[in-house]
Short mmCIF file of C-alpha atoms and ligand atoms in Angstrom, two decimals:
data_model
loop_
_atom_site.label_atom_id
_atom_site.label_comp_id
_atom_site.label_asym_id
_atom_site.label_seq_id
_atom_site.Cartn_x
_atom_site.Cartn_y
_atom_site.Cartn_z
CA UNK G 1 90.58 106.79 109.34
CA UNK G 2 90.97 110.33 108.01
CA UNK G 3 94.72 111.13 108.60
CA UNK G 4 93.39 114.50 109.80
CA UNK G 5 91.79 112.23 112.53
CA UNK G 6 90.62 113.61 115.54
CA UNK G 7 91.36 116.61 113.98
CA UNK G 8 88.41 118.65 112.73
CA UNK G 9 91.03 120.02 109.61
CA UNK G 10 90.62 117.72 107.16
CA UNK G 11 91.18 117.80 102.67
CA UNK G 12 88.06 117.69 100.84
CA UNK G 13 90.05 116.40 97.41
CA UNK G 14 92.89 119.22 97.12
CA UNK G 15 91.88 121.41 99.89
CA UNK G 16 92.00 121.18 103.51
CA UNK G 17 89.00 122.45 104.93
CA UNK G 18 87.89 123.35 109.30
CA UNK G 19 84.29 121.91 109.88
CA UNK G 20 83.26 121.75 106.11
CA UNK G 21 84.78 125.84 105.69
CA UNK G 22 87.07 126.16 103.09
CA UNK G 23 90.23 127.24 104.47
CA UNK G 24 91.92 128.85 101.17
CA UNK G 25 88.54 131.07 101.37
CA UNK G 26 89.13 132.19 104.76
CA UNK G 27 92.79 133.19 104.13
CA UNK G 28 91.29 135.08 101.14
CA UNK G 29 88.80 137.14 102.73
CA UNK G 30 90.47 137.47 106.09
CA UNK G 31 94.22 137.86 105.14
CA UNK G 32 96.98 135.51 106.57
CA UNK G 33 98.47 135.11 109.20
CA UNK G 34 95.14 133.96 110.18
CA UNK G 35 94.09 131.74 113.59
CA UNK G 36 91.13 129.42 112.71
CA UNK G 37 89.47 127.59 115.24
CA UNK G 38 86.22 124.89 115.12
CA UNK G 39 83.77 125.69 117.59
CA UNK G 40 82.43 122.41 117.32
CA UNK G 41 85.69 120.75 117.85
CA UNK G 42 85.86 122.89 121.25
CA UNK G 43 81.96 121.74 122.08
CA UNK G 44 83.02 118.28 121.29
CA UNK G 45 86.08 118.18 123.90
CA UNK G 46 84.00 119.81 126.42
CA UNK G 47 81.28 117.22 126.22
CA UNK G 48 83.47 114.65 126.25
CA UNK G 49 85.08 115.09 129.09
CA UNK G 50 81.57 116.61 130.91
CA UNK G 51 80.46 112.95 129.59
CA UNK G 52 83.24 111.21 131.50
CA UNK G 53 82.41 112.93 134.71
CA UNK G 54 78.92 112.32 135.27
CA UNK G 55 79.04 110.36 137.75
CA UNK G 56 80.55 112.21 140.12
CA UNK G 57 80.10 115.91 141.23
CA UNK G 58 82.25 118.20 139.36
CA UNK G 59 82.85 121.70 137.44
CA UNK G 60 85.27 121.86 134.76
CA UNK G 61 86.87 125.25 135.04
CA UNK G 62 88.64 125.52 131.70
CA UNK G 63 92.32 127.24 132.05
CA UNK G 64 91.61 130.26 130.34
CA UNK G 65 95.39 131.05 129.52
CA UNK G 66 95.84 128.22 127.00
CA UNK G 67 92.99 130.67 124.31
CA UNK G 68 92.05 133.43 125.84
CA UNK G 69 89.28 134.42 123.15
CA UNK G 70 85.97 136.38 124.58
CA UNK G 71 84.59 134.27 122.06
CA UNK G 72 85.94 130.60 123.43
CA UNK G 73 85.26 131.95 126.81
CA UNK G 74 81.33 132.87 126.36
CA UNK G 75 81.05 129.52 124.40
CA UNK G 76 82.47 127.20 127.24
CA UNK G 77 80.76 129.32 129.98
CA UNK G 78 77.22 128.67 128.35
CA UNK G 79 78.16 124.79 128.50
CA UNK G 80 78.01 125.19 132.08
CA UNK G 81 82.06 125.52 132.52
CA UNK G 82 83.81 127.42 135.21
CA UNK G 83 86.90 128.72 134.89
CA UNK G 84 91.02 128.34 135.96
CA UNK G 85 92.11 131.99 136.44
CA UNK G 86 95.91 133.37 136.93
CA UNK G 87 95.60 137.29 136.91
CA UNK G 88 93.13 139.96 137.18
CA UNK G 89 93.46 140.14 133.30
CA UNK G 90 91.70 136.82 132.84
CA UNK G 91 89.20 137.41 135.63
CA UNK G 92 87.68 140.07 133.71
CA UNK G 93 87.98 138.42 130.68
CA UNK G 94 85.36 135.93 132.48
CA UNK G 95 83.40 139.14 133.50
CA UNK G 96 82.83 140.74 130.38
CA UNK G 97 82.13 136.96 128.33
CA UNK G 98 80.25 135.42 130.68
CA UNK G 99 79.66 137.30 134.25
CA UNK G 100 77.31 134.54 135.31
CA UNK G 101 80.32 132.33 135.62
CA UNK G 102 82.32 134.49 138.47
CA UNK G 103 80.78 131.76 140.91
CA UNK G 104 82.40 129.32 138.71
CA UNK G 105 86.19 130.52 138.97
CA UNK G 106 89.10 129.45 141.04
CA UNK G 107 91.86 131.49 140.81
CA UNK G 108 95.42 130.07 140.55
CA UNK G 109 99.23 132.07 140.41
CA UNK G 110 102.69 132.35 142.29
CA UNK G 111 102.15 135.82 142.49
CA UNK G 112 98.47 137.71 143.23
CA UNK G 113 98.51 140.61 144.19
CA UNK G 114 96.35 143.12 146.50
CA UNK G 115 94.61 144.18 143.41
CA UNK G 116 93.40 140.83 141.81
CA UNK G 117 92.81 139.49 145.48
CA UNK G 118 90.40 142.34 146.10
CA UNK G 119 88.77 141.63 142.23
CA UNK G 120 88.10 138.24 143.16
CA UNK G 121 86.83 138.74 146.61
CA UNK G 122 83.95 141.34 145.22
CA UNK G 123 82.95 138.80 142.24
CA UNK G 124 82.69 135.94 144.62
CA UNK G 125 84.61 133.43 143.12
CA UNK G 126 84.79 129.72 143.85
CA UNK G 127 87.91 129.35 145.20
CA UNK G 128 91.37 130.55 145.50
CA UNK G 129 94.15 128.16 144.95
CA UNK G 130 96.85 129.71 146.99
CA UNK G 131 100.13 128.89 146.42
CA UNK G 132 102.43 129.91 149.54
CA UNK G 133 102.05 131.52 153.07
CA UNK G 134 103.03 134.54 152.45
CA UNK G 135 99.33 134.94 149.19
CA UNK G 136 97.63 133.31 152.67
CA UNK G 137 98.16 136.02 155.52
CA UNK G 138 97.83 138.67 152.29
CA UNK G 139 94.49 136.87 151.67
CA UNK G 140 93.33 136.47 154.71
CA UNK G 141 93.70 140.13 155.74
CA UNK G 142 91.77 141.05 152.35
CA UNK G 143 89.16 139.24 153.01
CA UNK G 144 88.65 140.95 156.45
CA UNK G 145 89.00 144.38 155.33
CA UNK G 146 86.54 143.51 152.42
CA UNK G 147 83.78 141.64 154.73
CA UNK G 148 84.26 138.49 152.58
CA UNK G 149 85.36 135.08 153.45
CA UNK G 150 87.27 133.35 151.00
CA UNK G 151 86.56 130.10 150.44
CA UNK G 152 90.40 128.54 149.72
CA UNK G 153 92.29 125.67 149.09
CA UNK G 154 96.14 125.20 149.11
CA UNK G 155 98.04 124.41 146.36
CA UNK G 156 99.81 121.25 147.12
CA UNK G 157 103.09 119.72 145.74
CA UNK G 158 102.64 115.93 145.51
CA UNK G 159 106.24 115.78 143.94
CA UNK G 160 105.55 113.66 140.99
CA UNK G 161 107.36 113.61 138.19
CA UNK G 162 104.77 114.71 135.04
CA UNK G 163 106.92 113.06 131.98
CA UNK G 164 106.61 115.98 129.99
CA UNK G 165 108.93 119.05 128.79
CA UNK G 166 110.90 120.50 131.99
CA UNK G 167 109.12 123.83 131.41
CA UNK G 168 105.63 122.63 131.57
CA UNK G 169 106.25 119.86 134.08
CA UNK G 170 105.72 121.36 137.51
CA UNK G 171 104.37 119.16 140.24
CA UNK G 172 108.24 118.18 141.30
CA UNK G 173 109.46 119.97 144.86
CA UNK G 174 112.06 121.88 143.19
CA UNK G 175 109.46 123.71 141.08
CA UNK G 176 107.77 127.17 142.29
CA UNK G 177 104.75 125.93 142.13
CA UNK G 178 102.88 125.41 145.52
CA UNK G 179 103.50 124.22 149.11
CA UNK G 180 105.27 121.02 149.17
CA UNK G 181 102.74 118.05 150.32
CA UNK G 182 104.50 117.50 153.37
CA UNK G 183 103.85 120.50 155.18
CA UNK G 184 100.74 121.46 153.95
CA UNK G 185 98.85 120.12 157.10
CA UNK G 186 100.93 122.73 159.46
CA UNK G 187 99.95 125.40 157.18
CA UNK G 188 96.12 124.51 156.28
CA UNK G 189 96.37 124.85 160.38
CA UNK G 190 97.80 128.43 160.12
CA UNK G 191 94.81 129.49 157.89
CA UNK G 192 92.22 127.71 160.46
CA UNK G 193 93.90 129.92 162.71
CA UNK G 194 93.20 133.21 159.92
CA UNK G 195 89.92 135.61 159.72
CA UNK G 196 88.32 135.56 156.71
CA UNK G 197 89.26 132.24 155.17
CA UNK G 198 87.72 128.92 154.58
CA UNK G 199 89.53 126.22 154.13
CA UNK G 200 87.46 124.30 151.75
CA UNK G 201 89.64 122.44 149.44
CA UNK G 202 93.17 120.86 148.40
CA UNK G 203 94.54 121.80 144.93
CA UNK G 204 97.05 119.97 142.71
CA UNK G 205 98.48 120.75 139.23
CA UNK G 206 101.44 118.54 137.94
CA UNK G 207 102.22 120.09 134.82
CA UNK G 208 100.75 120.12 130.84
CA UNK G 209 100.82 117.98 128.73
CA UNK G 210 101.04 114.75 130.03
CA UNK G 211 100.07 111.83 128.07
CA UNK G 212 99.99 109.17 130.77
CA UNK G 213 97.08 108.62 133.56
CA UNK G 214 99.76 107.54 136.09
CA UNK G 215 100.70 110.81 137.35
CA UNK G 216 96.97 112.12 137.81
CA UNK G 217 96.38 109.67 139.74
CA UNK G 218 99.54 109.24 141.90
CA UNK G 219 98.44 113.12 142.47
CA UNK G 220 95.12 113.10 143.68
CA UNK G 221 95.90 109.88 145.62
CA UNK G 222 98.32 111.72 147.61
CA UNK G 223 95.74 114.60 147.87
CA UNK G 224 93.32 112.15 149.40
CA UNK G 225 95.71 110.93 152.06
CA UNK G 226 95.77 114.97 153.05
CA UNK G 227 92.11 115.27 152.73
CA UNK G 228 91.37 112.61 154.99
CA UNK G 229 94.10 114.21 157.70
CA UNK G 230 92.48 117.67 157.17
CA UNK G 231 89.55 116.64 158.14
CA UNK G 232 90.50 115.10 161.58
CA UNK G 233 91.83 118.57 161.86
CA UNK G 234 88.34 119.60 161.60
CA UNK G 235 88.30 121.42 158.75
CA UNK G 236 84.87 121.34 156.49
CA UNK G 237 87.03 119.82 152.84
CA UNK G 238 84.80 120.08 150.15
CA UNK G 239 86.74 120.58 147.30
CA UNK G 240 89.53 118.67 145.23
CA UNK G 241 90.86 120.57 142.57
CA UNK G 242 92.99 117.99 140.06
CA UNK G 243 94.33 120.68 137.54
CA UNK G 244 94.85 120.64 134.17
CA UNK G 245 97.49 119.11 132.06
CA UNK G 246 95.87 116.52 129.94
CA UNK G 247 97.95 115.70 126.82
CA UNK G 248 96.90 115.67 123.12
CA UNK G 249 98.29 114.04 120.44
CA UNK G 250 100.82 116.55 117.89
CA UNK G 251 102.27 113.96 115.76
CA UNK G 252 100.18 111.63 112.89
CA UNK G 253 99.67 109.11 115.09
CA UNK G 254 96.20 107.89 115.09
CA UNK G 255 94.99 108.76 118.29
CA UNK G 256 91.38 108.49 120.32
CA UNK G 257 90.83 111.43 122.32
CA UNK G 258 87.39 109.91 123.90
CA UNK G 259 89.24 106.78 124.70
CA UNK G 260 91.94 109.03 126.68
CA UNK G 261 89.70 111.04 128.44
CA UNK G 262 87.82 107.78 129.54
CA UNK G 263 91.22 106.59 130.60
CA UNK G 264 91.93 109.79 132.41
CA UNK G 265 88.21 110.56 133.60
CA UNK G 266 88.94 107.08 135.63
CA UNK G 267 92.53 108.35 136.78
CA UNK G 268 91.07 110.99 138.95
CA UNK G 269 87.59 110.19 139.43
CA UNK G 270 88.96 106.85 141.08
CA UNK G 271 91.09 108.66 143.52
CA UNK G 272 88.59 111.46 144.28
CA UNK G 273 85.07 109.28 144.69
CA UNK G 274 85.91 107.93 147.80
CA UNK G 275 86.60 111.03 149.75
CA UNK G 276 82.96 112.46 148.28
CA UNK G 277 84.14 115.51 147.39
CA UNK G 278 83.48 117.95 144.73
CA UNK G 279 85.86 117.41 141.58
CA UNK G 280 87.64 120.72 140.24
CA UNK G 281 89.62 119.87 137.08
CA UNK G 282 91.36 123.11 134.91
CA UNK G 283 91.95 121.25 131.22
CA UNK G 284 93.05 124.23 128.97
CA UNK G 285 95.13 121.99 125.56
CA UNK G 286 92.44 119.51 126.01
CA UNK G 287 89.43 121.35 125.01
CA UNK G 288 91.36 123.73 121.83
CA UNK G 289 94.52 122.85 120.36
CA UNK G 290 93.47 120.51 117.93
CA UNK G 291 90.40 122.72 117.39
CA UNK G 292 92.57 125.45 115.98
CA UNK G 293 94.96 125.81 112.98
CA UNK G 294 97.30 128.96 112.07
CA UNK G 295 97.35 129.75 108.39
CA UNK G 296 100.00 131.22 107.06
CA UNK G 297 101.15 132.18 103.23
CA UNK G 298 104.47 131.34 101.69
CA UNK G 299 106.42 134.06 101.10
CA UNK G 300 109.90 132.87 99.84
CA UNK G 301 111.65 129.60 99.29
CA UNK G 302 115.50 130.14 99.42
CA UNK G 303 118.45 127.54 99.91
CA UNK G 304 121.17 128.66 101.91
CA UNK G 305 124.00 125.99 101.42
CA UNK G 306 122.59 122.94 101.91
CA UNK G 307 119.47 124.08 103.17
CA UNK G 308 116.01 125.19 101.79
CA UNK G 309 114.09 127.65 103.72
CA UNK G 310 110.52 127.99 103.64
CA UNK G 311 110.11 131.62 104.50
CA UNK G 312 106.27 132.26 105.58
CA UNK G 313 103.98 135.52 106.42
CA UNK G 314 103.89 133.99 110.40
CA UNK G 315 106.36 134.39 112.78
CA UNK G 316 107.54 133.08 116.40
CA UNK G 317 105.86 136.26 117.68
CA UNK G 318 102.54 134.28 116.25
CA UNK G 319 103.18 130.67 117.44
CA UNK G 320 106.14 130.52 120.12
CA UNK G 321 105.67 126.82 120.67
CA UNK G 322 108.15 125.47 118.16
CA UNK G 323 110.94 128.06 119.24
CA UNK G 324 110.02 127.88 122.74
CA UNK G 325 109.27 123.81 123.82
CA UNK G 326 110.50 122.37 120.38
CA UNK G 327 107.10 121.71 120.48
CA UNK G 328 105.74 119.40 116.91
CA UNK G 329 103.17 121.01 115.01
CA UNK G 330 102.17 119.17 111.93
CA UNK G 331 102.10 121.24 108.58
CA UNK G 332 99.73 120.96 105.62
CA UNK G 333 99.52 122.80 102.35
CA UNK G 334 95.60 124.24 102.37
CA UNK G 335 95.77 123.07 98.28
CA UNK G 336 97.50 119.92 97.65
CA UNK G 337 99.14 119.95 94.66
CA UNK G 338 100.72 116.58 94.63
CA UNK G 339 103.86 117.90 94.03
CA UNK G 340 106.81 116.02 95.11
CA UNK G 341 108.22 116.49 98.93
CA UNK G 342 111.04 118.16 99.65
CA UNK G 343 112.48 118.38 103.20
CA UNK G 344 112.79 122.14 104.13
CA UNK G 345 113.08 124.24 107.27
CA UNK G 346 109.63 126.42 107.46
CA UNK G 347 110.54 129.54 109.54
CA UNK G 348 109.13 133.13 110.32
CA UNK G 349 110.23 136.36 108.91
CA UNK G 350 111.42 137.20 112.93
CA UNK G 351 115.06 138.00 112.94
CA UNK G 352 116.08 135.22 115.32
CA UNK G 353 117.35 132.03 114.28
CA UNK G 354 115.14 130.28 116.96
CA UNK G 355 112.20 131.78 114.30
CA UNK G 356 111.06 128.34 112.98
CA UNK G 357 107.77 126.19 112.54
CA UNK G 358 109.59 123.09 111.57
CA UNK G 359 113.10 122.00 111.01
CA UNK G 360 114.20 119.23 108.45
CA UNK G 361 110.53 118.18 107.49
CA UNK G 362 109.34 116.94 104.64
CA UNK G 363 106.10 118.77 102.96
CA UNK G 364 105.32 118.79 99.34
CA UNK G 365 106.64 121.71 97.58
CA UNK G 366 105.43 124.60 98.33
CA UNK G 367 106.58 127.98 96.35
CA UNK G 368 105.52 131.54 97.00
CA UNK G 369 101.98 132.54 97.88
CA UNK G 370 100.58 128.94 98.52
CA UNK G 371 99.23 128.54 102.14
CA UNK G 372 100.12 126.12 104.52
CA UNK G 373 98.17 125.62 107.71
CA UNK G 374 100.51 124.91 111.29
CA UNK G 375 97.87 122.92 113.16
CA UNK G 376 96.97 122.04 116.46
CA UNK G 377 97.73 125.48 117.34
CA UNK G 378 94.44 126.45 119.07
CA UNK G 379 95.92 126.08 122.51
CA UNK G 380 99.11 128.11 123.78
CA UNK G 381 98.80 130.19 119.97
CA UNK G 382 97.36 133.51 119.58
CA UNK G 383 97.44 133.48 124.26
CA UNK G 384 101.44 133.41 123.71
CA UNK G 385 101.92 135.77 120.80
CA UNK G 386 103.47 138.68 120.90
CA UNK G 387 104.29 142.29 119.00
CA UNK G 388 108.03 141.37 118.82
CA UNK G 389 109.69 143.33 115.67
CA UNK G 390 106.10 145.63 115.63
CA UNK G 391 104.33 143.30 114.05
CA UNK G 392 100.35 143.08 114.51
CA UNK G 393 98.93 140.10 116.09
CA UNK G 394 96.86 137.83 113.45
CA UNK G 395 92.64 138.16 113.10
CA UNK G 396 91.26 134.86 115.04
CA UNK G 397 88.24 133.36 112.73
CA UNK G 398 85.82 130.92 114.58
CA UNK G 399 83.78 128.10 112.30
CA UNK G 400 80.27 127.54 113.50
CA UNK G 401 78.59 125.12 111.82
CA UNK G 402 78.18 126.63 108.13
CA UNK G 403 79.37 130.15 109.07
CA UNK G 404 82.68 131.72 109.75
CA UNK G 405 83.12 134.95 111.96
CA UNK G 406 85.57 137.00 113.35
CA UNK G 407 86.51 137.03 116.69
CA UNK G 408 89.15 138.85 116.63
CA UNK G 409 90.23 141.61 113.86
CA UNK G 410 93.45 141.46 112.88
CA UNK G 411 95.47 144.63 114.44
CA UNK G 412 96.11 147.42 113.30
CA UNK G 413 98.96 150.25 113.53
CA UNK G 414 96.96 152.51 115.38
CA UNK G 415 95.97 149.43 118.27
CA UNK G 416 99.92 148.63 118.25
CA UNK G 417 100.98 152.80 119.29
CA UNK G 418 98.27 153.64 121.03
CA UNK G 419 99.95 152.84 124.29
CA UNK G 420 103.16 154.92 123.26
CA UNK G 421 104.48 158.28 124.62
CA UNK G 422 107.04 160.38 122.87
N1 LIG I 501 95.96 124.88 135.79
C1 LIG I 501 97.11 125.49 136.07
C2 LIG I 501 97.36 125.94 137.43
C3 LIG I 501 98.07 125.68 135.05
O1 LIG I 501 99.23 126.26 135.35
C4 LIG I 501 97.80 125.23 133.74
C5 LIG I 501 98.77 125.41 132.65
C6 LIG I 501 96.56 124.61 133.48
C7 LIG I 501 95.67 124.44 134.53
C8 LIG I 501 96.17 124.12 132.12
O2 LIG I 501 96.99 123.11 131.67
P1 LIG I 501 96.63 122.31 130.33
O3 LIG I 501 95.36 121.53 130.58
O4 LIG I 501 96.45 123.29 129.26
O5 LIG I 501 97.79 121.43 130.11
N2 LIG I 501 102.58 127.15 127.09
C9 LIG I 501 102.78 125.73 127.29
C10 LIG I 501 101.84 125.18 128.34
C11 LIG I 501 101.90 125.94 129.65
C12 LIG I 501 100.95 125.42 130.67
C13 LIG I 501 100.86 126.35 131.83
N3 LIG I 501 99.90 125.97 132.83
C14 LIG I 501 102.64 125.00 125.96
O6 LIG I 501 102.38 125.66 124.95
O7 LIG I 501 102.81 123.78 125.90
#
């Protein structure tokens, strides 16, 4: 097994190449720091999990927040995906990469407002997952004054506990998220009671990252037990919507992503099939963290006491998840020169101490100007950076089959002040 395995970043001799590109090449021509995803490692996930599903009646709505790319977008869309929404941003982000998809969206969020409500209404989305009473008397009245109906579903709460970082884990009662399970047959009978809605479906989302099946299912279990009393209410349920939140391996551990979408395919399939409804799931990590990598060039190596920094060209305002979830990313030089390893902290140029890619890891040496690639960072990446200390956001590089492009151009001074008065 390739230790880059199921990784599509993988050495060719010395150097560490995406999809057969060479990645020492792309830094060259595109300048670091430099996001570069696989597009066939994003087709791949997609089909996979398509694959697991076909036996029951689904749409995968991809949860655009974890890349955000036009380019990742278009490309799912034209697999047939739909799409997990959470602001007017990403709706039209859908619009302008693949418009044919608006019937395709359900649109999740705490906090929608009149605005987005109104955006969604007019492109006729799939369904909006709303998350408290106050979005559902705000919705309903749009959709009057509009002449639409919205077809909804609540967001339940099935309190169960995700096992997975506190900040990403959010199906638990104390969390903001949603309406907890237990009253969410009084409410669904408030919005039978509403103009302009349709109660059509029950919606769930536990939290990200979550390597075992047990908590899908527990979820969509409970969601059945409120299906089956919404109905005797006599309302039409057509839709479950499972969420997102399956897990990928970050570590070296070999690791079969086919074998865990099988295992989770059966998770919520199992639960759902018997109530013959149609399956919404919103996988975002799934489908392009491990199809993406963040190079970066050394800059400096200092020591500082007992310490030896590896100083790179990225920063935390590139790739929070380190600073942010203590989140392990592996890191590989893009030329191995079978140097010995040293153990070294590899940090940004940000001026926080909470700046770091790894802490206390052992890499062969690396020295000033050799690249190193941070990967697994195609999910939760470029959609989290930032312009903290004015620095430009990185140029985003897809590899499809034998040919690299840019989907993104690296920033420039003039994008970064454009939006300033003085
Ligand atoms: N649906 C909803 C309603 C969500 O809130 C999320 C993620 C997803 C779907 C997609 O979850 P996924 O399949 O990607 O796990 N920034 C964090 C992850 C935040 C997840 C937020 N919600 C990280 O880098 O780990």
């Amino acid at each position: 097994m390739s230790p880059s395995f199921p990784r599509p970043f993988a050495y060719e001799g010395a150097r560490l190449l995406c999809s057969g590109s060479s990645l020492e090449a792309l830094a060259a021509e595109h300048g670091t720091p430099l996001y570069v995803y696989s597009a066939d490692a994003i087709r791949e996930r997609a089909g996979m999990l398509q694959a697991g599903l076909a036996d029951v009646p689904h749409t995968i709505c991809y949860a655009v927040k974890a890349n955000s790319a036009l380019a990742i977008v278009q490309m799912l869309g034209e697999m047939g995906c739909g799409f997990d929404i959470v602001s007017g941003g990403e709706l039209e982000r859908v619009r302008r990469a693949c418009p044919e998809a608006l019937g395709r969206v359900v649109f999740s969020g705490v906090g929608k407002q009149v605005w987005e409500l109104d955006a969604a209404l007019e492109a006729g989305i799939l369904l909006f997952n709303v998350e408290g009473e106050g979005e559902l008397e705000l919705l309903s009245s749009r959709a009057v004054a509009l002449g639409k109906t919205a077809r909804m579903a609540l967001r339940v709460n099935p309190d169960v506990f995700a096992e997975t970082h506190p900040y990403i884990s959010t199906g638990l009662s104390d969390h903001k998220f949603g309406i907890a399970i237990a009253k969410a047959r009084e409410v669904y009978r408030r919005a039978m009671t509403l103009p302009g809605l349709d109660p059509a479906g029950v919606s769930v989302h536990i939290g990200s990252q979550i390597r075992s099946t047990e908590p899908f299912a527990t979820s969509v279990e409970r969601v059945g037990q409120l299906v089956a009393e919404l109905r005797a209410d006599g309302m039409d349920i057509r839709y479950v919507d499972a969420g997102g939140g399956l897990g990928v391996e970050y570590g070296q551990v070999p690791w079969d992503p086919a074998a865990s979408v099988q295992a989770y395919a059966t998770a919520v399939t199992g639960a759902a099939r018997g109530l013959g409804a149609h399956l919404l799931l919103e996988p975002g990590r799934f489908f392009v963290a491990q199809a993406g990598a963040l190079l970066t060039r050394v800059l400096y190596v200092k020591q500082n006491g007992a310490k030896t920094f590896v100083i790179t060209d990225a920063g935390m305002n590139d790739l929070i998840r380190p600073s942010l979830y203590q989140a392990h990313h592996e890191i590989w030089p893009v030329v191995r020169s079978g140097r010995s390893e040293q153990t070294v902290d590899i940090v940004g140029p940000v001026c926080e101490s909470g700046d770091f890619f790894a802490r206390d890891r052992a890499i062969e040496r690396v020295g000033p100007g050799d690249l190193v690639a941070i990967l697994d960072a195609g999910a939760y990446g470029m959609s989290l950076s930032s312009h903290y200390n004015t620095r430009v956001r990185p140029a985003e590089v897809m590899v499809d089959g034998d040919k690299a492009r840019v989907i993104r151009r690296r920033e420039t001074f003039e994008d970064l002040f454009a939006p300033e008065v003085v």
